Amino acid sequence: MGISIHIPESLDDRTVEAIHALVARCNAVEGLDLPISPEVGATTRLILAHLDGDLVGVAQIRYGSEAEICLCVDPPRRRRGVGRALAMEARDRAAAQGFGAALFVADMAAGSGRAFAKSLGAQLSFAEHRMNLDLSAIPPTPVPMAGLHIRPAIGTDAPGIVAVLVAAFGDPPAMVERFVAERIVSRSHRFLLGELSGRPAGILRLVMDDGWAYVTTFGVMPELHGRGVGQRMLLHAVAMLLADGQNAIRIEVDTTNAPAIGLYETCGFRRAHTFAYLRL
């Protein structure tokens, strides 16, 4: 029996458990932490590969400003074309959604992943550190900043959130508006808005995934860089999560973004894994 590729529209409990188990086996063999979770939606798709009736591979596509693909294949079933079949299907699926060359995400700890990406002809685009919070390294709470108010965002805050993100990252406003509109109403995403003298100053988003709280979509108005807004927002988020009993907290950052890495380290985060983003 050959390789069977399936793109589910929804997931039952049995499939979720099988995906969790497959990713866990792949992580255990090479000491990895692959960013693959059993979820499907408007911005996330899964591609499943079966061989002889067994789930042997999974690819996840995350649609944002670009299409990001991460995949894994059960170690005993490798070198049978499963990984290439998943990669090509994911690439074609991303192209059909209007994306150009997709990004293949590989944990730098994985020798197999680097070799596989090389075999596909993928070229390094950039890399990110995944940093985990060290509870023993959290600094004291900084003194309050006059006029700075940090609070959970609500639906009517969407225009202010968009304004901060467009200014901080330079992405097209229409794309950011769609991104925010979808997530601000989601129960699995929480935005924290920082306002300085009543005006939007910074934003971050909290996402739960497999027991971890991810701090992401973290930006501050460029004219406020260096004034401590980002540090206070990040430590506020950490304190809020810890108060809720959530101790597993992480953040991801471009390996070339030295100012952000320095900020995260001063707030108690430490490098755990590095992920390469390779252009397919």
Short mmCIF file of C-alpha atoms in Angstrom, two decimals:
data_model
loop_
_atom_site.label_atom_id
_atom_site.label_comp_id
_atom_site.label_asym_id
_atom_site.label_seq_id
_atom_site.Cartn_x
_atom_site.Cartn_y
_atom_site.Cartn_z
CA MET A 1 0.00 0.00 0.00
CA GLY A 2 1.37 3.44 -0.95
CA ILE A 3 1.44 6.76 0.84
CA SER A 4 -2.01 8.26 1.40
CA ILE A 5 -2.30 12.04 1.89
CA HIS A 6 -5.32 13.52 3.67
CA ILE A 7 -6.22 17.14 4.54
CA PRO A 8 -8.81 17.10 7.33
CA GLU A 9 -11.44 19.80 7.77
CA SER A 10 -11.84 18.84 11.42
CA LEU A 11 -10.19 16.50 13.92
CA ASP A 12 -11.74 13.82 16.11
CA ASP A 13 -10.24 12.83 19.48
CA ARG A 14 -8.54 9.75 18.06
CA THR A 15 -6.73 11.77 15.38
CA VAL A 16 -5.69 14.44 17.88
CA GLU A 17 -4.19 11.75 20.12
CA ALA A 18 -2.39 10.13 17.17
CA ILE A 19 -0.86 13.46 16.09
CA HIS A 20 0.25 14.24 19.65
CA ALA A 21 1.87 10.80 19.91
CA LEU A 22 3.64 11.10 16.54
CA VAL A 23 5.07 14.55 17.29
CA ALA A 24 6.15 13.36 20.76
CA ARG A 25 8.04 10.40 19.26
CA CYS A 26 9.84 12.64 16.78
CA ASN A 27 10.74 15.13 19.51
CA ALA A 28 12.03 12.39 21.82
CA VAL A 29 14.35 10.81 19.25
CA GLU A 30 16.34 13.99 18.56
CA GLY A 31 15.58 16.19 21.58
CA LEU A 32 13.35 18.53 19.57
CA ASP A 33 10.44 20.85 20.27
CA LEU A 34 8.62 20.94 16.94
CA PRO A 35 5.96 23.68 16.56
CA ILE A 36 3.21 21.33 15.40
CA SER A 37 -0.15 21.21 17.16
CA PRO A 38 -3.34 19.31 16.24
CA GLU A 39 -5.53 22.20 15.14
CA VAL A 40 -7.18 23.35 11.93
CA GLY A 41 -8.80 26.67 11.11
CA ALA A 42 -8.81 29.60 8.75
CA THR A 43 -5.09 30.25 9.27
CA THR A 44 -3.90 26.74 10.14
CA ARG A 45 -4.08 23.56 8.06
CA LEU A 46 -2.88 20.02 8.70
CA ILE A 47 -1.79 17.47 6.12
CA LEU A 48 -1.70 13.86 7.27
CA ALA A 49 0.25 11.01 5.68
CA HIS A 50 -0.68 7.37 6.18
CA LEU A 51 1.34 4.32 5.20
CA ASP A 52 -0.12 0.82 5.47
CA GLY A 53 -3.05 2.34 7.34
CA ASP A 54 -0.90 4.01 10.03
CA LEU A 55 -0.39 7.74 10.60
CA VAL A 56 3.30 8.19 9.81
CA GLY A 57 3.67 11.89 9.05
CA VAL A 58 2.08 15.27 9.60
CA ALA A 59 2.68 18.72 8.14
CA GLN A 60 1.21 21.92 9.51
CA ILE A 61 0.80 25.10 7.49
CA ARG A 62 0.38 28.38 9.35
CA TYR A 63 -0.81 31.26 7.20
CA GLY A 64 0.27 34.77 8.20
CA SER A 65 2.27 37.29 6.24
CA GLU A 66 3.83 34.14 4.75
CA ALA A 67 3.01 30.45 4.74
CA GLU A 68 5.11 28.53 7.29
CA ILE A 69 5.37 24.74 7.06
CA CYS A 70 6.63 22.37 9.74
CA LEU A 71 6.48 18.60 9.33
CA CYS A 72 7.64 15.41 10.94
CA VAL A 73 7.78 11.73 9.96
CA ASP A 74 7.77 8.76 12.31
CA PRO A 75 11.47 7.77 12.65
CA PRO A 76 11.00 4.07 11.69
CA ARG A 77 9.11 5.12 8.53
CA ARG A 78 11.59 7.64 7.18
CA ARG A 79 13.36 7.37 3.80
CA ARG A 80 10.21 6.11 2.11
CA GLY A 81 9.18 9.39 0.49
CA VAL A 82 6.72 10.42 3.20
CA GLY A 83 8.48 13.67 4.09
CA ARG A 84 8.88 14.75 0.47
CA ALA A 85 5.23 13.94 -0.27
CA LEU A 86 4.12 16.07 2.69
CA ALA A 87 6.47 18.93 1.77
CA MET A 88 5.32 19.04 -1.84
CA GLU A 89 1.63 18.85 -0.88
CA ALA A 90 2.10 21.66 1.68
CA ARG A 91 4.02 23.79 -0.82
CA ASP A 92 1.32 23.33 -3.45
CA ARG A 93 -1.45 24.01 -0.95
CA ALA A 94 0.24 27.28 0.11
CA ALA A 95 0.67 28.30 -3.53
CA ALA A 96 -3.01 27.61 -4.17
CA GLN A 97 -3.84 30.04 -1.36
CA GLY A 98 -1.90 32.79 -3.12
CA PHE A 99 1.38 32.53 -1.24
CA GLY A 100 4.68 32.46 -3.07
CA ALA A 101 7.64 30.40 -1.92
CA ALA A 102 6.71 28.94 1.48
CA LEU A 103 8.95 28.80 4.53
CA PHE A 104 9.99 25.41 5.88
CA VAL A 105 10.56 25.48 9.67
CA ALA A 106 13.27 23.22 11.12
CA ASP A 107 14.53 22.85 14.69
CA MET A 108 18.28 23.46 14.41
CA ALA A 109 18.85 20.61 16.86
CA ALA A 110 17.56 18.17 14.25
CA GLY A 111 20.26 16.82 11.98
CA SER A 112 17.58 14.98 10.03
CA GLY A 113 15.60 18.18 9.49
CA ARG A 114 18.61 20.10 8.19
CA ALA A 115 19.51 17.27 5.83
CA PHE A 116 15.91 16.99 4.63
CA ALA A 117 15.68 20.73 3.96
CA LYS A 118 18.93 20.58 2.02
CA SER A 119 17.58 17.71 -0.08
CA LEU A 120 14.59 19.89 -0.99
CA GLY A 121 16.88 22.71 -2.07
CA ALA A 122 15.57 25.01 0.67
CA GLN A 123 17.65 28.11 1.42
CA LEU A 124 17.96 29.77 4.84
CA SER A 125 15.82 32.91 5.11
CA PHE A 126 16.12 33.69 8.84
CA ALA A 127 16.20 31.99 12.24
CA GLU A 128 14.44 32.46 15.57
CA HIS A 129 15.32 31.61 19.16
CA ARG A 130 12.60 30.07 21.29
CA MET A 131 13.13 31.41 24.79
CA ASN A 132 11.54 29.89 27.90
CA LEU A 133 10.89 31.74 31.13
CA ASP A 134 13.30 30.90 33.97
CA LEU A 135 11.22 31.46 37.10
CA SER A 136 14.36 32.07 39.16
CA ALA A 137 15.48 34.90 36.84
CA ILE A 138 12.37 37.11 36.89
CA PRO A 139 13.44 40.62 37.98
CA PRO A 140 11.64 42.79 40.52
CA THR A 141 8.60 44.69 39.30
CA PRO A 142 9.77 48.01 37.80
CA VAL A 143 8.49 51.29 39.17
CA PRO A 144 5.24 52.40 37.51
CA MET A 145 5.51 54.62 34.45
CA ALA A 146 3.41 57.77 34.66
CA GLY A 147 0.47 57.55 32.29
CA LEU A 148 1.02 53.91 31.27
CA HIS A 149 -2.02 51.67 31.62
CA ILE A 150 -1.93 47.98 30.62
CA ARG A 151 -5.20 46.11 30.22
CA PRO A 152 -6.88 43.26 28.31
CA ALA A 153 -7.99 44.43 24.88
CA ILE A 154 -11.60 44.23 23.74
CA GLY A 155 -13.17 44.24 20.29
CA THR A 156 -13.39 48.02 20.03
CA ASP A 157 -9.63 48.23 20.56
CA ALA A 158 -8.96 46.61 17.17
CA PRO A 159 -8.11 49.88 15.34
CA GLY A 160 -5.56 50.82 18.01
CA ILE A 161 -4.02 47.34 17.94
CA VAL A 162 -3.73 47.52 14.16
CA ALA A 163 -2.09 50.94 14.37
CA VAL A 164 0.58 49.68 16.77
CA LEU A 165 1.32 46.54 14.76
CA VAL A 166 1.54 48.38 11.43
CA ALA A 167 3.90 50.96 12.96
CA ALA A 168 5.99 48.32 14.76
CA PHE A 169 6.34 45.75 11.97
CA GLY A 170 5.50 47.54 8.72
CA ASP A 171 3.05 44.91 7.47
CA PRO A 172 0.23 45.95 5.08
CA PRO A 173 -2.69 47.46 7.06
CA ALA A 174 -5.34 45.31 5.33
CA MET A 175 -3.50 42.11 6.24
CA VAL A 176 -3.07 43.24 9.86
CA GLU A 177 -6.74 44.17 10.09
CA ARG A 178 -7.75 40.65 9.02
CA PHE A 179 -5.23 39.11 11.43
CA VAL A 180 -6.52 41.11 14.39
CA ALA A 181 -10.21 40.74 13.52
CA GLU A 182 -9.95 36.94 13.50
CA ARG A 183 -7.98 36.66 16.73
CA ILE A 184 -9.53 39.32 18.95
CA VAL A 185 -12.78 37.33 19.06
CA SER A 186 -11.02 33.99 19.64
CA ARG A 187 -11.14 32.40 23.08
CA SER A 188 -7.63 30.99 22.59
CA HIS A 189 -6.01 34.39 21.94
CA ARG A 190 -5.70 37.23 24.45
CA PHE A 191 -4.38 40.68 23.57
CA LEU A 192 -2.88 43.04 26.15
CA LEU A 193 -2.95 46.69 25.18
CA GLY A 194 -0.58 49.27 26.63
CA GLU A 195 -1.83 52.84 26.56
CA LEU A 196 0.30 55.86 27.35
CA SER A 197 -1.70 58.94 28.26
CA GLY A 198 -4.75 57.28 26.70
CA ARG A 199 -3.14 56.49 23.34
CA PRO A 200 -2.13 53.00 22.07
CA ALA A 201 1.55 52.46 22.87
CA GLY A 202 2.16 48.71 22.75
CA ILE A 203 0.49 45.37 22.16
CA LEU A 204 1.18 41.73 22.86
CA ARG A 205 -0.81 38.56 22.34
CA LEU A 206 -0.99 35.47 24.57
CA VAL A 207 -1.67 32.08 23.01
CA MET A 208 -2.00 28.73 24.77
CA ASP A 209 -0.51 25.71 23.00
CA ASP A 210 0.13 22.27 24.50
CA GLY A 211 0.48 23.57 28.06
CA TRP A 212 2.65 26.56 27.13
CA ALA A 213 1.68 30.22 27.11
CA TYR A 214 3.29 31.96 24.14
CA VAL A 215 3.93 35.70 24.21
CA THR A 216 3.72 36.79 20.59
CA THR A 217 2.70 39.67 18.29
CA PHE A 218 4.68 41.90 20.66
CA GLY A 219 5.24 45.43 19.40
CA VAL A 220 5.71 48.97 20.70
CA MET A 221 5.29 52.25 18.86
CA PRO A 222 8.73 53.08 17.39
CA GLU A 223 8.86 56.53 18.99
CA LEU A 224 8.52 54.90 22.43
CA HIS A 225 11.40 52.43 22.07
CA GLY A 226 13.88 52.57 24.93
CA ARG A 227 11.45 54.11 27.43
CA GLY A 228 10.54 50.89 29.24
CA VAL A 229 7.07 50.35 27.77
CA GLY A 230 7.98 46.93 26.37
CA GLN A 231 9.62 45.76 29.59
CA ARG A 232 6.63 46.76 31.70
CA MET A 233 4.19 45.13 29.31
CA LEU A 234 6.13 41.87 29.21
CA LEU A 235 6.55 41.68 32.99
CA HIS A 236 2.87 42.55 33.41
CA ALA A 237 1.94 39.64 31.14
CA VAL A 238 4.28 37.29 33.02
CA ALA A 239 2.84 38.32 36.40
CA MET A 240 -0.71 37.88 35.11
CA LEU A 241 0.03 34.39 33.78
CA LEU A 242 1.82 33.32 36.97
CA ALA A 243 -1.11 34.56 39.05
CA ASP A 244 -3.33 32.26 36.96
CA GLY A 245 -1.05 29.31 37.75
CA GLN A 246 0.56 29.30 34.28
CA ASN A 247 4.31 28.83 34.86
CA ALA A 248 5.32 27.52 31.41
CA ILE A 249 5.81 30.70 29.37
CA ARG A 250 7.84 31.24 26.20
CA ILE A 251 8.57 33.80 23.53
CA GLU A 252 10.24 33.63 20.10
CA VAL A 253 12.58 36.20 18.58
CA ASP A 254 14.67 36.66 15.43
CA THR A 255 18.27 35.65 16.14
CA THR A 256 19.50 38.98 14.72
CA ASN A 257 17.25 41.14 16.93
CA ALA A 258 19.77 41.88 19.65
CA PRO A 259 17.71 44.60 21.43
CA ALA A 260 14.69 42.28 21.77
CA ILE A 261 16.84 39.35 22.93
CA GLY A 262 18.39 41.61 25.56
CA LEU A 263 14.96 42.76 26.73
CA TYR A 264 13.66 39.21 27.03
CA GLU A 265 16.74 38.08 28.92
CA THR A 266 16.40 40.92 31.42
CA CYS A 267 12.81 39.79 31.97
CA GLY A 268 13.92 36.24 32.81
CA PHE A 269 13.72 34.39 29.48
CA ARG A 270 16.49 32.01 28.40
CA ARG A 271 17.25 30.46 24.99
CA ALA A 272 15.99 26.88 24.63
CA HIS A 273 15.77 26.06 20.89
CA THR A 274 16.64 27.75 17.62
CA PHE A 275 14.46 27.32 14.54
CA ALA A 276 15.60 27.88 10.97
CA TYR A 277 13.14 29.23 8.40
CA LEU A 278 14.13 28.00 4.97
CA ARG A 279 12.64 29.12 1.69
CA LEU A 280 11.19 26.26 -0.36
#
